[in-house]
Structure formats: structure tokens, C-alpha cells
Amino acid sequence: MAASSDRIPPPLLPAKEEPGAATPDMADGDSDEGEDIFFNNSVPVAVSRGVSQPDNVNEQTPDLFGEEEAGSTTAISNGVHSDDDNDLFAASSFTTSPAALQPTSLEQMEEDEAEDSFDVDVAVTNPEKVGDGMGAYVAYKVSTRTSLAMFRNKTFSVRRRFSDFLGLYEKLSVKQSLHGFIIPPPPEKSVVGMTKVKVGMDDPSSVEFVERRRGALERYLQRVVSHPSLLQDPDVREFLEREELPRAVSTQALSGAGFLKMINKASDAVNKMTIKMNESDTWFEDKFQEMENEEQQLRKLQAVVDSLVNHRKELCGSTAVFAKSMAMLGNSEDNTALSRALSQLAEVEDKMEQLHQEQAASDFFIFAELLADYIRLMGAMRGCFDQRVRAWQRWQESQSTLQKKRESEAKLLWANKPDKLQQAKEEITEWESRVTQYERDFDRIGMTVRKEVLRFEKEKAKDFKSQIMKYLDAMLQSQQRIVTFWEAFLPEAKAIA
Amino acid sequence: MMEEVNEVTSTLSVDIQSIKVTEVVKDGHTLTFLIESEKLSGTGVYHVDRTYDDFEWLQQHLFSQEEVSGIQGVIFPPLPVKAQVNASAKVIKQLGILGLGEWQAYCKAMETFVRQIAAHSILGKNNAVEIFLTSSDPPGRHRVRKNIFNRLSQAMEGMRKEGHKDVDEFFQTERDHNLVFTGCAKTAAERFLDVVQTEQKIAVACGHFSTALRLCVEQGEDPDELDFTKVCVKLSEVFESIQKNVTSVAENNVSTLGLGLDLESRYQEAEKEMLYRRTCKLVELETTRRNAEKAKPVKKAAMEEVKKAAETEFDHISGVAKEEIARFQAARVKMLQQALVQWCEKQLLTAKESADQFNQHLQAFRGMA
């Protein structure tokens, strides 16, 4: 439609905002705050111990939100950076409308660097198997620490199961996606993984599965609460606070490789719609293409990381076997000093094996999961873009309906049927306002999508950076431990006479 | 024209410690080794090129020194299996750690072989060694007469002899011990090879990751993505470092402990062969004794002669063998010690360097906006 070209987005009305209730973070356009909780994950060393020794999951310090110091080697906290900002969240009304967001121009949106803090930290910990047999499930402790007044308490926790998380996503999707928000996707269902867990939670692959899921659920929640608009959704609050949650039942759609399939299906549906969108703003087209390319790249990276993780696991195995063969060699050896050195060597190699194990876990939990998260997030982004196209289509359709109404009004004028004419006039008024509304919706969703994309990209860079630093830290510690092993072994080797 | 091996004994005219296999050249299917050694007179360096056939020629010459008494009691330095360009899977398996890469480890093993022969108190005196190291003509084109150590015929004669009880406790112990140790050493060498090969796979995967990351960012020049691009570029560098680290670790493994375990394994086999030769002689001796006892008076004197000859030879062999075993045990402990110390030192250095590198990367990330 020619009308859609060269349009300047109208200023959004702050009509729904109550005086004094505006949240500082929602009032300004740039809502990239909460970076600290957005992507904070467990330190890999702890995570890996969670993999190889299930007991450690419960041994973690009770302070789930312990602050991570830069370069700290022993922080086992599962939780999130706490923010020291004391900006309290004033009592507010809960509006699910994003109308309170009011960027005045795109430039301002991008420049805005307001340092509002988010005072919500969440952590997902303590997976516990509930029940027996095939009906069993795993319950996680969801802990929240907040200074926001919209919550009843400052710290509290509830127990949730996986389907609860999926249920939250379902609800958010239904309500929020129409606004163009990127709804963070939850981790995927896994029949295989869960069956193993139902049978028994003790074997290494089950432990790994549960830990992986726990981490993914935590990151999912962190992303939800760090989104200024989603945090306002009462379902989110209910999820965090309410003791007992009604069982989520409509999670069928998210089974299997569900989430991405769903997004792709929706995309296809949009593409098949007859009215092709006439894109006036090439930004969206370009961005979409970029995103698709990037998603492909991420998938390639994911494949390489998977292969790396497998090789590291292989290395654990071969190191262990080698260690045993050296121990045997040491045992058969007559020369005492040589025998001792060989036995020491076997011990060093055992320690190496442990290190390789941790390294593999680190590779996996840091990179593989990071990439998987972002591939899913990019799918969610595509969903946003689709929402915008739908909004445009709705607007176009309403314009065409209005046109038809006007035509029938004209016909009725000629036919001289006064009562029907009245009805026609009423309908025209109604549709005129609809057209206005849908146009406004379209513009608004466009703004939101742009904001979301910018926010996403900033967060992505920060997220990757933070994970990489974690990884480097773990690598550094690894190397330092290796140095101590070799330094201890050297005198033994030299002592062989 | 090949020089005749006239004299049995000679003094080597080169400095044994200077013997080096400097390079290996691929010529179609053949590998040619360039060997260097410094003249003891200080007047220069010998450069010769030798193929595997030449090494075998040397070995055969040494095997066939019938005139040296007790020669069968010598533990012969083991020659590695023949390396080939595009070797079959079977050969690769036999080569073990020596088959990795571009033959660097293999060259080292060949060098060790030559040095050990040159340094051997009996073997080093053979003129063939001098010819091998100094003659400009490759000596190996001539087929040498069949050596007395034809393994094939020995194997066929009977594995039953291997278990034959010894008359000397020293040797019985040594045989028992060697049996256990040969197996352990071979296993250890094989397991270590597995470790190294997996490390190489990891290095390759890291390289792929690094490359894939660079491709990732070449796509767009979106200003919004600038931060992310920077992150990806730095991460790509990180993984290059990791790749270097793992490659170093694998190389250290091969060049020190890997070679050490391989040599240990092959040397234990060489000792096994010597002990077996002696055992066979023992069986022969016992046969001649029985024959002498049972002999009819007509043949008695002759049988006694044969018996005495067998006894003398067996005593010589046992005498040489005892010395060889003592030398071998001392040498292998020293060799393993060196291998372990070098291995440890190299890995320590690599670990420290890597720690430094990772720290630098970490600081760089922290400094990033």
C-alpha cells in the first residue's frame, strides 16, 4: 500500500501510565538493564562437579545469590549477580500494554544508556525426583530475591516442575507476542532424557541431563525477568510467588524438537498469506536476512562444539586407560625409584583425566548451551518479525474492509434505504477507528521489534562476553592446576637413578 | 661400487653423539634418510643418504657375525618396522607412535638405532657400521647371506622351547620378568598413542571452531552488531590459542614419553629374542649331553666333542647375555628417566605458556567495553 511509505511513527501516547507509577526502566526507551542477571550462570567448575558427583548439587552454598568476584576460583553459586542498586520499584498498576514505552525517535533509543537496575534475581536449584516409576517428575526450587514492591516478599522460593515452565511460556506467548516482544523460549522436552531420570537419577548421563535442564531453566527465567515488559505480566509474578500452581496442560505443542518446529510452521503460514507485505522500511528486511544468516552460522558453530565435547570425553577415557597401563608398568618394575615414578605418573594422569572431564563439561555447559539458547532465541526473534507482518496484514485487511463498507454505503445512498444506511454509517465509523487502531498497532509493534532487536543484540554481545570470560577463567585455572601437577612430578622423575 | 666388508673389527671414525638423522625425503614411494656425523679428527662432517634397505643391510651384517663368540647373547638394538609412504593400515598399526605426522618421531627412532649400534661394545666394532655412516655409496643394494637369526625358522621350531625351564635362576627370573614387562610396555605405548591421537582430534576441532567464528563475522558490517563481532573475533583468537596448546601437548607427548615407551617396548622384545636364542641353545646343549651319554663307544668321543663345543658356546652366550642384561637394565632406566624428565619439563613449559596466553585473553576481554 502506498500509504505505508514515508511514514514517521506517531508519538506513542502515555495514556495508560499513572502518575508516579511509571517504572524508571519502562519510561525510557532503552531497557537493556538487568544485564547482570540476564546471563549469569553457574561457574563451570561447580557445574562439572555436578555432572560427575551428584551430591554436589545439594552441597552448594545456601546463598544462592552469592556475588561472583571477578576471577574468583571457588564461587559455586548457582545464582545470579545481585544488583546493589536500591531503586525501588514504586507501586504500580499492572498493565500488559507496552504503551508506556515511549521512544521518541530511533536515535534516542539507541543512544539511551540509562543505568536503571533490575531488582529481581532468580535461581533454579535443587532438582529432586518426586514420585516413582513413570509418573515421577523432577521438581526444582525456584528462588527469587527482589526489592520490587510488586512482590509480597523480598526473598522467597517455590517448587516448580518442567511443565510449569512450559506453561508459563505458553501464557506469555499468547499474550505478549502480539506486541512484538521476543518471548524467551524454554528448553525443549526430551522423552529420552526424562525416561532415564524416571528410572533413576544416579547414573552420569541422568545427572548431566538434569544439570543441563536446570541450567537452561534458570537462564530461561533470568531472561524473562530481565525483560521489562514481561516482568510486568501477572503470570510471571504468579509463577515466581504462588505456592501451588495449577498443572499446565496445554504443553503438547512444545514436545519433541517442538519449539523451533512451531516457529517455522508459523513462519510458513505467514509467508503463504496472499497479501505480500510491501516493506517501506528496508531495515526489517535486511535485519531478517541477517538473522537468518546468523542462525545458520550458529548452527555450524554448534556442530563444531558438539564434536569438540565428544573428543574431550574421548580424551577422558583414553587418559584413564593410559593411567592404568602405567600403573601396571610401575608395579612390574624392579627399580624402586623408576617404579615409584611410574606410579606417580599414573596418579598424575588420573588427575588429568579429572581435568579433562571438567574441561568437557565446561565446553559443553558454556558453549554448547549458549549456542543452543541463541539458536532458540533467534527463532523467537523470527516470531516477532512474523507478528509485525501479521499486524500489517490486519491493518491492510481492515482498510480493505473499510473500503468495502464505504462502497456499500455509497450503494445504499443510491438505493435510498435509510435504516440500512444508518447501520452502514455506524459500521464505517467502527471500521475507521479500527483502521486507525491497527495502523497504530502496526507502528507500535514495529517500534517494539526494533527496540527488541537492539536490546537483543546488546544482550547477546554481553552474554557471549560473559560466558567466554567464564570459560577463559576455567581454562586458566585448569592450566594452573596442570602446572602444579607437573611441578610435583618433576622431582620424582629426576630422582630415578 | 660397494666397499667390501673386509675387516671384522674397526674403530669408528665419527663422534657417536653427533650422529643425526637430519631429514627424511620422500621420493615416490621411498623414504630417504639424510644422516650426518662429525669426524673425530675434527676435519668435517659426513653426509650420507640411506634408505630402509641400507638400515636392514647393516642389521643383517651384525646378525651374521658368526665369528664373534657369544654373539647370540647380544641384545640387538631394535630396528623400527619399515615406514612407507601411504602405508597400509597394518603397517601404520605396527608403527604405532612412530607413524604419526611427517616422520619426525620415526627419524628420531632411526637415529637412536644407529647411535645404539655405534655405541655397542661388540657391535660398534663391526666395519659395516663405519661403512654405513661414511660411505658415499649406499651399501644396502647387495643382498647379504642369510643370517643365523632367521626368525621365521626359529618360530617354527617351536614355541614349546620358550617355556623350557632354565638351569640358571638369574636367567629364569629375567625371562619371567621380561615376559610380563614386554606385554605391559607394549600396552602402555599403544594406550599413549590413543591419547595423542585424541589430542590431535581436539586440536583439529578447535581449529574448525576458530575458522567458523571468523566466517560468522565476515557476513555483516552492521553497526549494531559491532560488539558481537568484536567478541567473536576475540573468541576466534582464544580458540586458536587453545589449538596451539593442545597441539603442543601432543607434540611433547610424542617427542619424549612417546618415543621412550616405544623404544622400551621394542627393546623388551629384543631382549626377549636374545633370551629365546639362549634358551634354544640350552635345549640344544641338553640334547648333546643326552646324546653323549647314550652314545655307543664308537661314537662316544665324537659326541663328547660336540657336547663340549655346545657347552663352550652356551657358556659364552650366557656370559655375554649377563653383561648385556646388566647394561640393558641400566640403560633402560636411564632412558626412561630422561624421557620422563624431558616430558615433564616440556609439558610444564607448555602449561605455563598457555596459562599466560589465557590470562592475556581474559584481560583483553575484561578491557572490552
CSV table of N, CA, C and O in Angstrom, one decimal, chain A residues 336-427:
chain,number,residue,atom,x,y,z
A,336,THR,N,63.3,-49.5,42.1
A,336,THR,CA,62.4,-48.8,43.0
A,336,THR,C,62.0,-47.4,42.6
A,336,THR,O,60.9,-47.0,42.6
A,337,ALA,N,63.1,-46.6,42.3
A,337,ALA,CA,62.8,-45.2,42.0
A,337,ALA,C,61.9,-45.1,40.7
A,337,ALA,O,61.0,-44.3,40.7
A,338,LEU,N,62.3,-45.9,39.7
A,338,LEU,CA,61.5,-45.9,38.5
A,338,LEU,C,60.1,-46.4,38.7
A,338,LEU,O,59.1,-45.8,38.2
A,339,SER,N,60.0,-47.4,39.6
A,339,SER,CA,58.7,-47.9,39.9
A,339,SER,C,57.8,-46.8,40.5
A,339,SER,O,56.7,-46.6,40.2
A,340,ARG,N,58.4,-46.1,41.5
A,340,ARG,CA,57.7,-45.1,42.1
A,340,ARG,C,57.3,-44.0,41.2
A,340,ARG,O,56.2,-43.5,41.2
A,341,ALA,N,58.2,-43.6,40.3
A,341,ALA,CA,58.0,-42.5,39.3
A,341,ALA,C,56.8,-42.9,38.4
A,341,ALA,O,55.9,-42.1,38.1
A,342,LEU,N,56.8,-44.2,38.0
A,342,LEU,CA,55.8,-44.6,37.1
A,342,LEU,C,54.4,-44.6,37.8
A,342,LEU,O,53.4,-44.3,37.2
A,343,SER,N,54.4,-45.0,39.0
A,343,SER,CA,53.1,-45.0,39.8
A,343,SER,C,52.7,-43.5,40.0
A,343,SER,O,51.5,-43.3,39.8
A,344,GLN,N,53.6,-42.7,40.2
A,344,GLN,CA,53.3,-41.2,40.3
A,344,GLN,C,52.7,-40.7,39.0
A,344,GLN,O,51.7,-40.0,39.0
A,345,LEU,N,53.3,-41.2,37.9
A,345,LEU,CA,52.8,-40.8,36.6
A,345,LEU,C,51.4,-41.2,36.5
A,345,LEU,O,50.5,-40.4,36.0
A,346,ALA,N,51.1,-42.4,36.9
A,346,ALA,CA,49.7,-42.9,36.8
A,346,ALA,C,48.8,-42.0,37.5
A,346,ALA,O,47.7,-41.7,37.1
A,347,GLU,N,49.2,-41.6,38.7
A,347,GLU,CA,48.4,-40.7,39.5
A,347,GLU,C,48.2,-39.3,38.8
A,347,GLU,O,47.1,-38.8,38.8
A,348,VAL,N,49.3,-38.8,38.3
A,348,VAL,CA,49.2,-37.5,37.6
A,348,VAL,C,48.2,-37.6,36.4
A,348,VAL,O,47.3,-36.8,36.2
A,349,GLU,N,48.2,-38.8,35.7
A,349,GLU,CA,47.3,-38.9,34.6
A,349,GLU,C,45.9,-39.1,35.1
A,349,GLU,O,45.0,-38.6,34.4
A,350,ASP,N,45.7,-39.7,36.2
A,350,ASP,CA,44.3,-39.7,36.8
A,350,ASP,C,43.8,-38.3,37.0
A,350,ASP,O,42.6,-38.0,36.8
A,351,LYS,N,44.7,-37.5,37.6
A,351,LYS,CA,44.2,-36.1,37.8
A,351,LYS,C,43.9,-35.4,36.5
A,351,LYS,O,43.0,-34.6,36.4
A,352,MET,N,44.7,-35.7,35.5
A,352,MET,CA,44.5,-35.1,34.2
A,352,MET,C,43.1,-35.5,33.7
A,352,MET,O,42.4,-34.7,33.1
A,353,GLU,N,42.8,-36.8,33.9
A,353,GLU,CA,41.5,-37.3,33.4
A,353,GLU,C,40.4,-36.5,34.1
A,353,GLU,O,39.4,-36.1,33.4
A,354,GLN,N,40.5,-36.2,35.3
A,354,GLN,CA,39.5,-35.4,36.0
A,354,GLN,C,39.4,-34.0,35.4
A,354,GLN,O,38.3,-33.5,35.2
A,355,LEU,N,40.6,-33.5,35.1
A,355,LEU,CA,40.6,-32.1,34.5
A,355,LEU,C,39.9,-32.2,33.1
A,355,LEU,O,39.2,-31.3,32.8
A,356,HIS,N,40.2,-33.2,32.3
A,356,HIS,CA,39.6,-33.3,31.0
A,356,HIS,C,38.1,-33.4,31.1
A,356,HIS,O,37.3,-32.8,30.3
A,357,GLN,N,37.7,-34.1,32.2
A,357,GLN,CA,36.2,-34.3,32.4
A,357,GLN,C,35.6,-32.9,32.6
A,357,GLN,O,34.6,-32.5,32.1
A,358,GLU,N,36.3,-32.1,33.5
A,358,GLU,CA,35.8,-30.8,33.8
A,358,GLU,C,35.8,-29.9,32.6
A,358,GLU,O,34.9,-29.1,32.3
A,359,GLN,N,36.9,-30.1,31.8
A,359,GLN,CA,37.0,-29.3,30.6
A,359,GLN,C,35.9,-29.6,29.6
A,359,GLN,O,35.3,-28.7,29.0
A,360,ALA,N,35.5,-30.9,29.5
A,360,ALA,CA,34.4,-31.2,28.6
A,360,ALA,C,33.2,-30.6,29.1
A,360,ALA,O,32.4,-30.1,28.3
A,361,ALA,N,32.9,-30.7,30.4
A,361,ALA,CA,31.7,-30.1,30.9
A,361,ALA,C,31.7,-28.6,30.7
A,361,ALA,O,30.7,-28.0,30.3
A,362,SER,N,32.8,-28.0,30.8
A,362,SER,CA,32.9,-26.6,30.6
A,362,SER,C,32.6,-26.2,29.2
A,362,SER,O,31.8,-25.4,28.9
A,363,ASP,N,33.2,-26.9,28.2
A,363,ASP,CA,32.9,-26.7,26.8
A,363,ASP,C,31.4,-26.8,26.6
A,363,ASP,O,30.8,-26.0,25.9
A,364,PHE,N,30.9,-27.8,27.2
A,364,PHE,CA,29.5,-28.1,26.9
A,364,PHE,C,28.6,-27.1,27.6
A,364,PHE,O,27.8,-26.4,26.9
A,365,PHE,N,28.7,-27.0,28.9
A,365,PHE,CA,27.8,-26.1,29.6
A,365,PHE,C,27.9,-24.7,29.2
A,365,PHE,O,27.0,-23.9,29.3
A,366,ILE,N,29.1,-24.3,28.9
A,366,ILE,CA,29.3,-22.9,28.5
A,366,ILE,C,28.9,-22.7,27.0
A,366,ILE,O,28.0,-21.9,26.7
A,367,PHE,N,29.6,-23.3,26.1
A,367,PHE,CA,29.4,-23.0,24.7
A,367,PHE,C,28.2,-23.7,24.1
A,367,PHE,O,27.4,-23.1,23.4
A,368,ALA,N,28.2,-25.0,24.3
A,368,ALA,CA,27.1,-25.7,23.6
A,368,ALA,C,25.8,-25.2,24.0
A,368,ALA,O,24.9,-24.9,23.1
A,369,GLU,N,25.6,-25.0,25.3
A,369,GLU,CA,24.3,-24.5,25.8
A,369,GLU,C,24.1,-23.1,25.3
A,369,GLU,O,22.9,-22.7,25.0
A,370,LEU,N,25.1,-22.3,25.3
A,370,LEU,CA,25.0,-20.9,24.9
A,370,LEU,C,24.5,-20.8,23.5
A,370,LEU,O,23.6,-20.1,23.1
A,371,LEU,N,25.1,-21.6,22.6
A,371,LEU,CA,24.7,-21.6,21.2
A,371,LEU,C,23.3,-22.1,21.1
A,371,LEU,O,22.5,-21.5,20.3
A,372,ALA,N,23.0,-23.2,21.8
A,372,ALA,CA,21.6,-23.7,21.7
A,372,ALA,C,20.6,-22.7,22.1
A,372,ALA,O,19.6,-22.5,21.5
A,373,ASP,N,20.9,-22.0,23.2
A,373,ASP,CA,20.0,-20.9,23.7
A,373,ASP,C,19.8,-19.9,22.6
A,373,ASP,O,18.6,-19.5,22.3
A,374,TYR,N,20.9,-19.4,22.0
A,374,TYR,CA,20.7,-18.4,21.0
A,374,TYR,C,20.1,-18.8,19.7
A,374,TYR,O,19.4,-18.0,19.1
A,375,ILE,N,20.3,-20.0,19.3
A,375,ILE,CA,19.6,-20.5,18.2
A,375,ILE,C,18.1,-20.5,18.4
A,375,ILE,O,17.3,-20.1,17.6
A,376,ARG,N,17.7,-20.9,19.7
A,376,ARG,CA,16.3,-20.8,20.0
A,376,ARG,C,15.8,-19.4,20.1
A,376,ARG,O,14.7,-19.0,19.6
A,377,LEU,N,16.6,-18.5,20.6
A,377,LEU,CA,16.2,-17.1,20.7
A,377,LEU,C,16.1,-16.5,19.4
A,377,LEU,O,15.2,-15.6,19.2
A,378,MET,N,16.9,-16.9,18.4
A,378,MET,CA,16.8,-16.3,17.1
A,378,MET,C,15.5,-16.8,16.5
A,378,MET,O,14.8,-16.1,15.7
A,379,GLY,N,15.1,-18.0,16.8
A,379,GLY,CA,13.7,-18.5,16.4
A,379,GLY,C,12.7,-17.6,16.9
A,379,GLY,O,11.7,-17.2,16.2
A,380,ALA,N,12.8,-17.2,18.2
A,380,ALA,CA,11.8,-16.3,18.9
A,380,ALA,C,11.8,-15.0,18.2
A,380,ALA,O,10.7,-14.4,18.0
A,381,MET,N,13.0,-14.5,17.8
A,381,MET,CA,13.1,-13.2,17.1
A,381,MET,C,12.3,-13.3,15.8
A,381,MET,O,11.6,-12.3,15.4
A,382,ARG,N,12.5,-14.4,15.1
A,382,ARG,CA,11.8,-14.5,13.8
A,382,ARG,C,10.3,-14.4,14.1
A,382,ARG,O,9.5,-13.9,13.3
A,383,GLY,N,9.9,-15.0,15.2
A,383,GLY,CA,8.5,-15.0,15.6
A,383,GLY,C,8.0,-13.5,15.7
A,383,GLY,O,6.9,-13.2,15.3
A,384,CYS,N,8.8,-12.7,16.3
A,384,CYS,CA,8.5,-11.3,16.4
A,384,CYS,C,8.2,-10.6,15.1
A,384,CYS,O,7.3,-9.9,14.9
A,385,PHE,N,9.2,-10.9,14.2
A,385,PHE,CA,9.0,-10.3,12.9
A,385,PHE,C,7.8,-10.7,12.2
A,385,PHE,O,7.1,-10.0,11.5
A,386,ASP,N,7.4,-12.0,12.4
A,386,ASP,CA,6.2,-12.5,11.8
A,386,ASP,C,5.0,-11.8,12.4
A,386,ASP,O,4.0,-11.5,11.7
A,387,GLN,N,5.1,-11.5,13.7
A,387,GLN,CA,4.0,-10.8,14.4
A,387,GLN,C,3.8,-9.5,13.7
A,387,GLN,O,2.6,-9.0,13.6
A,388,ARG,N,4.9,-8.8,13.4
A,388,ARG,CA,4.8,-7.5,12.8
A,388,ARG,C,4.1,-7.6,11.4
A,388,ARG,O,3.2,-6.8,11.1
A,389,VAL,N,4.5,-8.6,10.7
A,389,VAL,CA,3.8,-8.8,9.4
A,389,VAL,C,2.3,-9.1,9.6
A,389,VAL,O,1.5,-8.5,8.8
A,390,ARG,N,2.0,-9.9,10.6
A,390,ARG,CA,0.6,-10.1,10.8
A,390,ARG,C,-0.2,-8.8,11.1
A,390,ARG,O,-1.3,-8.6,10.7
A,391,ALA,N,0.5,-8.0,11.9
A,391,ALA,CA,-0.1,-6.7,12.3
A,391,ALA,C,-0.4,-5.9,11.1
A,391,ALA,O,-1.4,-5.2,10.9
A,392,TRP,N,0.6,-5.9,10.2
A,392,TRP,CA,0.5,-5.2,8.9
A,392,TRP,C,-0.7,-5.7,8.1
A,392,TRP,O,-1.5,-5.0,7.6
A,393,GLN,N,-0.8,-7.0,8.1
A,393,GLN,CA,-1.9,-7.7,7.3
A,393,GLN,C,-3.2,-7.3,7.9
A,393,GLN,O,-4.2,-7.1,7.2
A,394,ARG,N,-3.3,-7.3,9.2
A,394,ARG,CA,-4.6,-7.0,9.9
A,394,ARG,C,-5.0,-5.6,9.5
A,394,ARG,O,-6.1,-5.3,9.2
A,395,TRP,N,-4.0,-4.7,9.5
A,395,TRP,CA,-4.2,-3.3,9.1
A,395,TRP,C,-4.7,-3.2,7.7
A,395,TRP,O,-5.7,-2.6,7.4
A,396,GLN,N,-4.0,-3.9,6.8
A,396,GLN,CA,-4.4,-3.9,5.4
A,396,GLN,C,-5.8,-4.4,5.2
A,396,GLN,O,-6.6,-3.9,4.4
A,397,GLU,N,-6.1,-5.5,5.9
A,397,GLU,CA,-7.4,-6.1,5.7
A,397,GLU,C,-8.5,-5.2,6.2
A,397,GLU,O,-9.6,-5.1,5.6
A,398,SER,N,-8.2,-4.5,7.3
A,398,SER,CA,-9.2,-3.6,7.9
A,398,SER,C,-9.4,-2.4,6.9
A,398,SER,O,-10.5,-2.0,6.7
A,399,GLN,N,-8.4,-2.0,6.3
A,399,GLN,CA,-8.5,-0.9,5.3
A,399,GLN,C,-9.4,-1.4,4.1
A,399,GLN,O,-10.2,-0.6,3.6
A,400,SER,N,-9.1,-2.6,3.7
A,400,SER,CA,-9.9,-3.1,2.6
A,400,SER,C,-11.4,-3.3,3.0
A,400,SER,O,-12.3,-3.1,2.2
A,401,THR,N,-11.6,-3.8,4.3
A,401,THR,CA,-13.0,-3.9,4.8
A,401,THR,C,-13.6,-2.5,4.8
A,401,THR,O,-14.8,-2.4,4.4
A,402,LEU,N,-12.9,-1.5,5.3
A,402,LEU,CA,-13.4,-0.2,5.3
A,402,LEU,C,-13.8,0.3,3.9
A,402,LEU,O,-14.9,0.9,3.8
A,403,GLN,N,-13.0,0.0,3.0
A,403,GLN,CA,-13.3,0.4,1.6
A,403,GLN,C,-14.6,-0.2,1.2
A,403,GLN,O,-15.4,0.4,0.6
A,404,LYS,N,-14.7,-1.5,1.5
A,404,LYS,CA,-15.9,-2.2,1.1
A,404,LYS,C,-17.1,-1.6,1.7
A,404,LYS,O,-18.2,-1.4,1.1
A,405,LYS,N,-17.0,-1.2,3.0
A,405,LYS,CA,-18.1,-0.6,3.7
A,405,LYS,C,-18.5,0.7,3.1
A,405,LYS,O,-19.7,1.0,3.0
A,406,ARG,N,-17.5,1.4,2.7
A,406,ARG,CA,-17.8,2.7,2.1
A,406,ARG,C,-18.5,2.5,0.7
A,406,ARG,O,-19.4,3.3,0.4
A,407,GLU,N,-18.1,1.5,0.0
A,407,GLU,CA,-18.7,1.2,-1.2
A,407,GLU,C,-20.2,0.8,-1.0
A,407,GLU,O,-21.1,1.3,-1.8
A,408,SER,N,-20.4,0.0,0.0
A,408,SER,CA,-21.8,-0.4,0.2
A,408,SER,C,-22.6,0.8,0.7
A,408,SER,O,-23.8,0.9,0.4
A,409,GLU,N,-22.0,1.7,1.4
A,409,GLU,CA,-22.7,2.9,1.8
A,409,GLU,C,-23.1,3.7,0.6
A,409,GLU,O,-24.3,4.2,0.5
A,410,ALA,N,-22.2,3.8,-0.3
A,410,ALA,CA,-22.5,4.6,-1.5
A,410,ALA,C,-23.7,3.9,-2.2
A,410,ALA,O,-24.6,4.6,-2.7
A,411,LYS,N,-23.6,2.6,-2.3
A,411,LYS,CA,-24.7,1.9,-3.0
A,411,LYS,C,-26.0,2.2,-2.3
A,411,LYS,O,-27.1,2.4,-2.9
A,412,LEU,N,-26.0,2.1,-0.9
A,412,LEU,CA,-27.2,2.3,-0.2
A,412,LEU,C,-27.7,3.7,-0.4
A,412,LEU,O,-29.0,4.0,-0.4
A,413,LEU,N,-26.8,4.7,-0.5
A,413,LEU,CA,-27.2,6.1,-0.8
A,413,LEU,C,-28.1,6.1,-2.0
A,413,LEU,O,-29.2,6.8,-2.0
A,414,TRP,N,-27.6,5.5,-3.0
A,414,TRP,CA,-28.3,5.4,-4.3
A,414,TRP,C,-29.7,4.7,-4.1
A,414,TRP,O,-30.7,5.1,-4.7
A,415,ALA,N,-29.6,3.5,-3.4
A,415,ALA,CA,-30.8,2.7,-3.2
A,415,ALA,C,-31.8,3.4,-2.3
A,415,ALA,O,-33.0,3.0,-2.2
A,416,ASN,N,-31.4,4.4,-1.5
A,416,ASN,CA,-32.3,5.1,-0.6
A,416,ASN,C,-32.9,4.2,0.4
A,416,ASN,O,-34.2,4.0,0.4
A,417,LYS,N,-32.1,3.5,1.3
A,417,LYS,CA,-32.7,2.7,2.4
A,417,LYS,C,-32.1,3.3,3.7
A,417,LYS,O,-31.0,2.9,4.1
A,418,PRO,N,-32.9,4.2,4.2
A,418,PRO,CA,-32.3,5.0,5.4
A,418,PRO,C,-31.9,4.2,6.6
A,418,PRO,O,-30.8,4.4,7.2
A,419,ASP,N,-32.6,3.2,7.0
A,419,ASP,CA,-32.2,2.4,8.2
A,419,ASP,C,-30.9,1.6,7.9
A,419,ASP,O,-30.0,1.6,8.8
A,420,LYS,N,-30.9,1.0,6.7
A,420,LYS,CA,-29.7,0.3,6.4
A,420,LYS,C,-28.5,1.3,6.3
A,420,LYS,O,-27.4,0.9,6.7
A,421,LEU,N,-28.8,2.4,5.8
A,421,LEU,CA,-27.8,3.5,5.7
A,421,LEU,C,-27.2,3.8,7.0
A,421,LEU,O,-26.0,4.0,7.2
A,422,GLN,N,-28.1,4.0,8.0
A,422,GLN,CA,-27.6,4.3,9.3
A,422,GLN,C,-26.6,3.2,9.9
A,422,GLN,O,-25.5,3.6,10.4
A,423,GLN,N,-27.0,2.0,9.7
A,423,GLN,CA,-26.2,0.9,10.1
A,423,GLN,C,-24.8,0.9,9.4
A,423,GLN,O,-23.8,0.8,10.0
A,424,ALA,N,-24.9,1.2,8.1
A,424,ALA,CA,-23.7,1.3,7.3
A,424,ALA,C,-22.8,2.4,7.8
A,424,ALA,O,-21.6,2.2,8.0
A,425,LYS,N,-23.4,3.5,8.1
A,425,LYS,CA,-22.6,4.6,8.6
A,425,LYS,C,-21.9,4.2,10.0
A,425,LYS,O,-20.7,4.6,10.2
A,426,GLU,N,-22.7,3.5,10.8
A,426,GLU,CA,-22.1,3.1,12.1
A,426,GLU,C,-20.9,2.2,11.9
A,426,GLU,O,-19.9,2.3,12.5
A,427,GLU,N,-21.1,1.3,10.9
A,427,GLU,CA,-20.1,0.3,10.6
A,427,GLU,C,-18.8,1.0,10.1
A,427,GLU,O,-17.7,0.7,10.5
